[in-house]
Short mmCIF file of C-alpha atoms and ligand atoms in Angstrom, two decimals:
data_model
loop_
_atom_site.label_atom_id
_atom_site.label_comp_id
_atom_site.label_asym_id
_atom_site.label_seq_id
_atom_site.Cartn_x
_atom_site.Cartn_y
_atom_site.Cartn_z
CA UNK A 1 76.25 91.08 101.22
CA UNK A 2 77.00 94.81 101.22
CA UNK A 3 79.69 96.35 99.06
CA UNK A 4 80.84 99.92 98.33
CA UNK A 5 80.93 100.25 94.56
CA UNK A 6 82.54 102.74 92.18
CA UNK A 7 79.89 103.19 89.49
CA UNK A 8 81.49 106.18 87.79
CA UNK A 9 84.92 107.80 88.16
CA UNK A 10 84.87 110.84 90.42
CA UNK A 11 81.37 110.13 91.77
CA UNK A 12 80.55 109.04 95.34
CA UNK A 13 80.71 105.29 95.94
CA UNK A 14 77.35 103.54 96.23
CA UNK A 15 76.58 100.98 98.95
CA UNK A 16 74.94 98.04 97.17
CA UNK A 17 73.42 94.74 98.21
CA UNK A 18 75.03 91.96 96.13
CA UNK A 19 74.89 88.15 96.13
CA UNK A 20 77.77 86.42 97.94
CA UNK A 21 80.54 85.69 95.40
CA UNK A 22 81.21 82.00 94.69
CA UNK A 23 84.85 80.87 94.87
CA UNK A 24 86.15 79.32 91.63
CA UNK A 25 88.99 76.79 91.44
CA UNK A 26 91.97 77.96 93.49
CA UNK A 27 89.95 80.69 95.22
CA UNK A 28 88.51 81.21 98.68
CA UNK A 29 85.66 83.38 99.89
CA UNK A 30 86.64 85.65 102.77
CA UNK A 31 84.23 87.16 105.28
CA UNK A 32 85.88 90.55 105.59
CA UNK A 33 86.46 91.81 109.13
CA UNK A 34 88.49 94.93 108.40
CA UNK A 35 89.48 96.80 105.27
CA UNK A 36 91.95 99.69 105.04
CA UNK A 37 91.50 102.84 102.96
CA UNK A 38 94.68 103.28 100.91
CA UNK A 39 95.14 106.47 98.90
CA UNK A 40 95.42 104.15 95.88
CA UNK A 41 91.70 103.36 96.29
CA UNK A 42 91.01 107.07 95.82
CA UNK A 43 93.15 107.14 92.65
CA UNK A 44 91.17 104.07 91.48
CA UNK A 45 87.79 105.68 92.21
CA UNK A 46 88.88 108.84 90.38
CA UNK A 47 90.38 107.02 87.37
CA UNK A 48 93.62 108.94 88.01
CA UNK A 49 96.11 106.69 86.23
CA UNK A 50 96.86 105.74 82.61
CA UNK A 51 95.72 102.13 83.23
CA UNK A 52 92.18 102.37 84.63
CA UNK A 53 89.86 99.92 86.34
CA UNK A 54 86.47 99.24 84.72
CA UNK A 55 83.44 100.50 86.69
CA UNK A 56 81.41 99.14 88.32
CA UNK A 57 84.05 97.76 90.67
CA UNK A 58 84.64 97.34 94.41
CA UNK A 59 87.93 98.96 95.53
CA UNK A 60 90.08 97.89 98.47
CA UNK A 61 93.35 95.96 98.73
CA UNK A 62 93.81 95.91 102.50
CA UNK A 63 90.98 93.47 103.17
CA UNK A 64 91.45 91.05 106.10
CA UNK A 65 88.98 88.41 107.19
CA UNK A 66 88.14 84.79 107.80
CA UNK A 67 88.07 82.10 105.13
CA UNK A 68 84.44 81.12 104.78
CA UNK A 69 84.51 78.72 101.83
CA UNK A 70 87.28 77.11 99.79
CA UNK A 71 87.08 76.51 96.03
CA UNK A 72 88.16 73.39 94.18
CA UNK A 73 91.82 72.48 94.59
CA UNK A 74 92.51 74.67 97.62
CA UNK A 75 94.44 72.51 100.06
CA UNK A 76 96.54 74.84 102.20
CA UNK A 77 93.82 77.16 103.56
CA UNK A 78 90.96 76.07 105.77
CA UNK A 79 87.65 77.59 106.76
CA UNK A 80 88.07 79.91 109.76
CA UNK A 81 91.66 80.98 109.09
CA UNK A 82 92.40 84.71 109.03
CA UNK A 83 93.91 85.94 105.78
CA UNK A 84 94.86 89.24 104.19
CA UNK A 85 94.09 89.96 100.54
CA UNK A 86 96.72 92.32 99.12
CA UNK A 87 97.00 94.39 95.91
CA UNK A 88 98.83 91.49 94.27
CA UNK A 89 95.69 89.38 93.82
CA UNK A 90 97.46 86.86 91.66
CA UNK A 91 100.49 86.50 89.40
CA UNK A 92 101.33 83.91 86.73
CA UNK A 93 103.98 82.00 88.69
CA UNK A 94 105.93 81.19 85.51
CA UNK A 95 107.49 84.38 84.12
CA UNK A 96 111.03 85.59 84.83
CA UNK A 97 109.73 87.99 87.51
CA UNK A 98 107.65 85.35 89.30
CA UNK A 99 110.49 82.85 89.11
CA UNK A 100 113.05 85.31 90.49
CA UNK A 101 111.05 86.34 93.55
CA UNK A 102 109.66 89.50 91.96
CA UNK A 103 106.05 88.44 91.43
CA UNK A 104 105.08 92.06 92.10
CA UNK A 105 106.47 92.82 88.60
CA UNK A 106 104.56 90.01 86.84
CA UNK A 107 102.99 91.33 83.64
CA UNK A 108 100.00 88.98 84.03
CA UNK A 109 99.15 90.04 87.59
CA UNK A 110 95.58 90.83 88.66
CA UNK A 111 95.25 93.62 91.23
CA UNK A 112 92.70 93.42 94.02
CA UNK A 113 90.19 96.25 94.04
CA UNK A 114 91.34 97.30 90.57
CA UNK A 115 91.36 94.36 88.14
CA UNK A 116 88.91 92.37 90.28
CA UNK A 117 86.58 93.29 93.14
CA UNK A 118 88.28 94.19 96.41
CA UNK A 119 87.82 94.53 100.13
CA UNK A 120 85.22 97.32 100.49
CA UNK A 121 82.64 94.58 101.00
CA UNK A 122 81.37 92.13 103.59
CA UNK A 123 82.62 89.24 101.45
CA UNK A 124 85.31 88.97 98.82
CA UNK A 125 87.12 86.39 96.75
CA UNK A 126 90.86 85.78 96.91
CA UNK A 127 93.24 83.50 95.06
CA UNK A 128 94.40 81.14 97.77
CA UNK A 129 98.05 81.19 96.67
CA UNK A 130 98.19 84.97 97.18
CA UNK A 131 96.04 85.30 100.31
CA UNK A 132 98.42 85.80 103.23
CA UNK A 133 97.85 84.00 106.50
CA UNK A 134 97.70 86.48 109.38
CA UNK A 135 99.73 85.21 112.35
CA UNK A 136 98.17 84.58 115.77
CA UNK A 137 98.05 87.70 117.88
CA UNK A 138 97.72 90.15 114.96
CA UNK A 139 94.23 91.69 114.92
CA UNK A 140 92.30 92.22 111.69
CA UNK A 141 92.30 96.01 112.15
CA UNK A 142 96.09 96.03 112.56
CA UNK A 143 96.66 93.55 109.73
CA UNK A 144 94.68 95.67 107.25
CA UNK A 145 97.09 98.66 106.93
CA UNK A 146 100.08 96.30 107.00
CA UNK A 147 98.68 94.55 103.92
CA UNK A 148 99.52 97.49 101.64
CA UNK A 149 100.95 100.46 103.56
CA UNK A 150 103.21 98.14 105.56
CA UNK A 151 104.49 95.85 102.85
CA UNK A 152 104.99 98.71 100.36
CA UNK A 153 107.22 100.80 102.61
CA UNK A 154 109.06 97.79 104.01
CA UNK A 155 109.89 96.78 100.43
CA UNK A 156 110.84 100.32 99.40
CA UNK A 157 113.46 100.37 102.17
CA UNK A 158 114.79 97.01 100.97
CA UNK A 159 114.98 98.40 97.44
CA UNK A 160 116.97 101.36 98.80
CA UNK A 161 119.26 98.89 100.61
CA UNK A 162 119.10 100.97 103.79
CA UNK A 163 121.87 100.33 106.33
CA UNK A 164 122.35 101.34 109.95
CA UNK A 165 123.78 104.84 110.42
CA UNK A 166 122.30 106.08 107.16
CA UNK A 167 119.99 109.09 106.92
CA UNK A 168 116.60 108.15 105.46
CA UNK A 169 114.04 110.77 104.43
CA UNK A 170 110.37 109.82 104.64
CA UNK A 171 108.36 112.32 102.60
CA UNK A 172 104.69 112.07 103.63
CA UNK A 173 103.69 110.64 107.02
CA UNK A 174 100.29 109.27 106.02
CA UNK A 175 99.10 105.67 105.87
CA UNK A 176 102.33 104.55 104.24
CA UNK A 177 104.69 107.01 105.92
CA UNK A 178 103.77 106.23 109.53
CA UNK A 179 104.91 102.66 108.95
CA UNK A 180 107.91 103.71 106.83
CA UNK A 181 109.28 105.73 109.77
CA UNK A 182 109.15 102.61 111.95
CA UNK A 183 110.74 100.25 109.39
CA UNK A 184 113.54 102.76 108.78
CA UNK A 185 114.20 102.89 112.54
CA UNK A 186 114.17 99.07 112.70
CA UNK A 187 116.77 99.10 109.89
CA UNK A 188 118.93 101.28 112.15
CA UNK A 189 118.67 104.50 110.17
CA UNK A 190 118.40 108.09 111.34
CA UNK A 191 115.00 109.24 110.09
CA UNK A 192 114.01 112.63 108.73
CA UNK A 193 110.22 112.86 108.43
CA UNK A 194 108.65 115.45 106.14
CA UNK A 195 105.00 116.52 106.03
CA UNK A 196 102.76 119.56 105.83
CA UNK A 197 100.71 119.34 109.03
CA UNK A 198 101.72 119.69 112.67
CA UNK A 199 99.77 116.53 113.55
CA UNK A 200 101.67 114.37 111.05
CA UNK A 201 105.03 115.72 112.20
CA UNK A 202 104.10 115.08 115.83
CA UNK A 203 103.01 111.52 114.92
CA UNK A 204 106.35 110.97 113.17
CA UNK A 205 108.17 112.13 116.30
CA UNK A 206 106.13 109.76 118.48
CA UNK A 207 107.00 106.89 116.12
CA UNK A 208 110.72 107.57 116.39
CA UNK A 209 111.65 110.13 113.72
CA UNK A 210 114.85 111.98 114.63
CA UNK A 211 114.49 115.05 112.39
CA UNK A 212 111.20 116.76 111.50
CA UNK A 213 110.87 118.93 108.41
CA UNK A 214 107.79 121.04 107.73
CA UNK A 215 107.53 121.35 103.93
CA UNK A 216 105.23 124.38 104.32
CA UNK A 217 107.84 126.54 105.95
CA UNK A 218 111.21 124.87 105.44
CA UNK A 219 113.36 124.16 102.38
CA UNK A 220 113.31 120.34 102.42
CA UNK A 221 116.40 119.90 100.24
CA UNK A 222 118.46 122.39 102.25
CA UNK A 223 117.38 120.90 105.59
CA UNK A 224 118.35 117.38 104.49
CA UNK A 225 121.69 118.68 103.17
CA UNK A 226 122.28 120.44 106.49
CA UNK A 227 122.23 116.95 108.01
CA UNK A 228 124.63 115.66 105.34
CA UNK A 229 122.00 114.69 102.75
CA UNK A 230 119.81 111.60 102.64
CA UNK A 231 121.26 108.22 101.68
CA UNK A 232 117.71 107.24 100.70
CA UNK A 233 114.45 109.13 100.36
CA UNK A 234 111.02 107.52 100.11
CA UNK A 235 108.59 109.71 98.14
CA UNK A 236 105.23 108.88 99.71
CA UNK A 237 103.45 112.25 99.41
CA UNK A 238 100.90 112.60 96.61
CA UNK A 239 102.65 115.67 95.20
CA UNK A 240 105.22 115.89 92.38
CA UNK A 241 106.73 118.96 94.09
CA UNK A 242 107.46 116.80 97.15
CA UNK A 243 109.37 114.33 94.92
CA UNK A 244 111.54 117.16 93.62
CA UNK A 245 112.12 118.52 97.09
CA UNK A 246 113.47 115.25 98.54
CA UNK A 247 115.42 114.49 95.38
CA UNK A 248 117.30 117.74 95.93
CA UNK A 249 118.15 116.63 99.48
CA UNK A 250 119.98 113.41 98.53
CA UNK A 251 123.65 113.09 99.35
CA UNK A 252 126.08 111.89 96.69
CA UNK A 253 125.24 108.29 95.80
CA UNK A 254 121.79 108.65 97.38
CA UNK A 255 118.63 106.94 96.15
CA UNK A 256 115.20 108.38 95.56
CA UNK A 257 112.56 105.65 95.80
CA UNK A 258 109.34 106.71 94.09
CA UNK A 259 106.28 105.16 95.70
CA UNK A 260 103.40 107.67 95.62
CA UNK A 261 101.44 107.87 92.38
CA UNK A 262 100.05 111.40 91.90
CA UNK A 263 97.74 111.74 88.88
CA UNK A 264 99.65 112.80 85.74
CA UNK A 265 102.81 112.94 87.87
CA UNK A 266 106.13 113.75 86.25
CA UNK A 267 109.46 114.48 87.91
CA UNK A 268 112.08 116.85 86.52
CA UNK A 269 115.38 115.10 87.15
CA UNK A 270 118.33 117.45 86.62
CA UNK A 271 120.77 115.50 84.44
CA UNK A 272 123.91 117.38 85.52
CA UNK A 273 123.30 116.95 89.27
CA UNK A 274 122.22 113.32 88.89
CA UNK A 275 125.34 112.41 86.90
CA UNK A 276 127.82 114.34 88.98
CA UNK A 277 126.30 113.20 92.28
CA UNK A 278 125.76 109.59 91.18
CA UNK A 279 122.19 109.51 92.53
CA UNK A 280 119.49 107.03 91.48
CA UNK A 281 115.76 107.29 90.93
CA UNK A 282 114.00 103.97 91.48
CA UNK A 283 110.32 102.97 91.28
CA UNK A 284 108.95 100.55 93.87
CA UNK A 285 105.59 98.77 93.69
CA UNK A 286 104.10 97.02 96.75
CA UNK A 287 106.03 93.91 97.86
CA UNK A 288 106.00 90.15 97.51
CA UNK A 289 104.31 87.49 99.62
CA UNK A 290 107.58 86.96 101.47
CA UNK A 291 107.83 90.70 102.21
CA UNK A 292 104.29 90.67 103.61
CA UNK A 293 105.06 87.61 105.74
CA UNK A 294 108.04 89.52 107.21
CA UNK A 295 105.86 92.59 107.86
CA UNK A 296 103.32 90.46 109.74
CA UNK A 297 106.12 88.77 111.68
CA UNK A 298 107.56 92.11 112.82
CA UNK A 299 104.11 93.15 114.02
CA UNK A 300 103.43 89.84 115.75
CA UNK A 301 106.78 90.34 117.53
CA UNK A 302 105.56 93.71 118.83
CA UNK A 303 108.05 95.76 116.83
CA UNK A 304 105.58 97.97 114.91
CA UNK A 305 102.56 100.04 115.84
CA UNK A 306 99.63 100.53 113.45
CA UNK A 307 97.80 103.83 113.89
CA UNK A 308 94.25 103.49 112.67
CA UNK A 309 90.83 104.95 113.08
CA UNK A 310 87.94 102.54 112.51
CA UNK A 311 84.75 103.59 110.75
CA UNK A 312 81.77 101.77 109.24
CA UNK A 313 81.86 101.08 105.48
CA UNK A 314 78.85 103.37 105.08
CA UNK A 315 81.21 106.27 105.91
CA UNK A 316 83.29 105.55 102.80
CA UNK A 317 82.66 108.84 100.98
CA UNK A 318 83.32 111.12 103.99
CA UNK A 319 86.39 109.03 104.71
CA UNK A 320 87.78 109.62 101.21
CA UNK A 321 87.21 113.36 101.66
CA UNK A 322 88.99 113.31 104.99
CA UNK A 323 92.04 111.57 103.50
CA UNK A 324 92.14 114.09 100.64
CA UNK A 325 91.98 116.98 103.10
CA UNK A 326 94.68 115.59 105.40
CA UNK A 327 92.24 115.11 108.30
CA UNK A 328 93.19 111.51 109.10
CA UNK A 329 95.86 110.71 111.66
CA UNK A 330 97.34 107.82 109.64
CA UNK A 331 94.98 105.16 108.26
CA UNK A 332 91.20 104.70 108.17
CA UNK A 333 90.12 101.08 108.52
CA UNK A 334 86.54 100.07 107.75
CA UNK A 335 85.26 97.82 110.50
CA UNK A 336 83.16 95.07 108.92
CA UNK A 337 82.82 92.89 111.96
CA UNK A 338 86.22 92.95 113.59
CA UNK A 339 84.77 95.12 116.34
CA UNK A 340 88.33 96.04 117.22
CA UNK A 341 88.80 92.66 118.92
CA UNK A 342 92.35 91.46 119.19
CA UNK A 343 91.70 88.00 117.81
P1 NAD B 1 98.04 109.41 102.56
O1 NAD B 1 97.10 110.42 101.97
O2 NAD B 1 97.63 108.64 103.77
O3 NAD B 1 99.44 110.10 102.91
C1 NAD B 1 100.04 111.13 102.17
C2 NAD B 1 100.79 112.05 103.13
O4 NAD B 1 101.55 113.02 102.39
C3 NAD B 1 99.89 112.83 104.08
O5 NAD B 1 100.34 112.68 105.42
C4 NAD B 1 100.05 114.27 103.62
O6 NAD B 1 99.89 115.22 104.67
C5 NAD B 1 101.47 114.25 103.08
N1 NAD B 1 101.81 115.34 102.17
C6 NAD B 1 101.01 116.01 101.29
N2 NAD B 1 101.71 116.93 100.63
C7 NAD B 1 102.98 116.86 101.07
C8 NAD B 1 104.19 117.54 100.76
N3 NAD B 1 104.24 118.52 99.84
N4 NAD B 1 105.32 117.17 101.41
C9 NAD B 1 105.30 116.20 102.34
N5 NAD B 1 104.19 115.53 102.67
C10 NAD B 1 103.05 115.85 102.06
O7 NAD B 1 98.37 108.42 101.37
P2 NAD B 1 98.95 106.89 101.42
O8 NAD B 1 97.81 105.93 101.53
O9 NAD B 1 100.07 106.85 102.37
O10 NAD B 1 99.48 106.74 99.91
C11 NAD B 1 100.47 107.62 99.41
C12 NAD B 1 100.69 107.41 97.93
O11 NAD B 1 101.32 106.16 97.72
C13 NAD B 1 99.43 107.39 97.05
O12 NAD B 1 99.70 108.07 95.83
C14 NAD B 1 99.21 105.92 96.79
O13 NAD B 1 98.51 105.65 95.60
C15 NAD B 1 100.64 105.46 96.70
N6 NAD B 1 100.85 104.02 96.92
C16 NAD B 1 101.80 103.42 96.16
C17 NAD B 1 102.09 102.10 96.38
C18 NAD B 1 103.16 101.42 95.59
O14 NAD B 1 103.24 100.20 95.63
N7 NAD B 1 104.03 102.15 94.90
C19 NAD B 1 101.39 101.36 97.35
C20 NAD B 1 100.44 102.03 98.12
C21 NAD B 1 100.18 103.37 97.91
ZN1 ZN B 2 97.59 100.50 98.78
ZN1 ZN B 3 104.51 86.16 86.34
#
């Protein structure tokens, strides 16, 4: 099977021929149909974060495909079923976080495409208990971006406890942001979308954003305040300055939800303003299996639209460059055999 491999941080990925991986107990082998390019994969390939993966590794945590073989003890998945393999590759199932429905905070978790090989490959392994069944009617190319971009922003809005009639700021209308705009609308909010290209702002408008803010030419904080200030702001842009800008546009009692993970990112939080205004700064990491099931359900019900551009896996390095230079409409999905078919 073919896989795109990070051999060295910061170097182009290498397409390699590898033997098919053998599923161990509790695992399945998936024949990947579609695999999304999340900005996290770029951070992984560049070794951007304090906790680093160990090259050589195969990135990718939006892999979707068909179960091809089941390992010992797997009883609830069968050959031929379509599954998604998210960032949360496995968790312990016993700690306080796992037991309280927060398995995304498990300290023993293994992350797909980071702590084990991921979806930039024709075949991959998944732990059956964490592979998510994709409902009928949801195509592999749509399911892929939902598997990280979807679940992460859906969860971030839950963390912010967004209510109808609130103003929600979405900072960064990329892979994550284009879905965040839609979930915020589903939650009943008024949405202010912020980005730095005309194309992204136009996309946000098409997807239902009510207020558009161009961070190149407008003062983001002042614009949000002009509309009363944001009850919640999702920081999805890979830029610490963008975090500060939306933080300054919160209304009293508002919440900044930090999601993007810029390399060496720090945020200056003004103590006086934060105390006097009673604002919160919260981190949010992906979502749980239940969150992903809800994301898939919303899509199966026709309530969300996934904007993707499919490319072959051999285009991985140009694709990374295009994401870094803001040349992608929303999400690139590597087509590994889905052929864009609906089912
Ligand atoms: P992306 O590159 O597709 O989108 C980023 C968007 O931000 C682009 O549209 C870009 O034009 C916009 N942008 C850049 N500078 C801006 C600025 N100053 N103000 C407003 N917008 C600006 O990336 P993505 O795949 O959506 O991922 C975004 C970030 O989220 C990455 O750092 C990624 O690692 C992180 N992430 C975190 C989680 C989590 O669980 N916390 C999950 C997935 C991704
Ligand atoms: Zn991701
Ligand atoms: Zn645990």
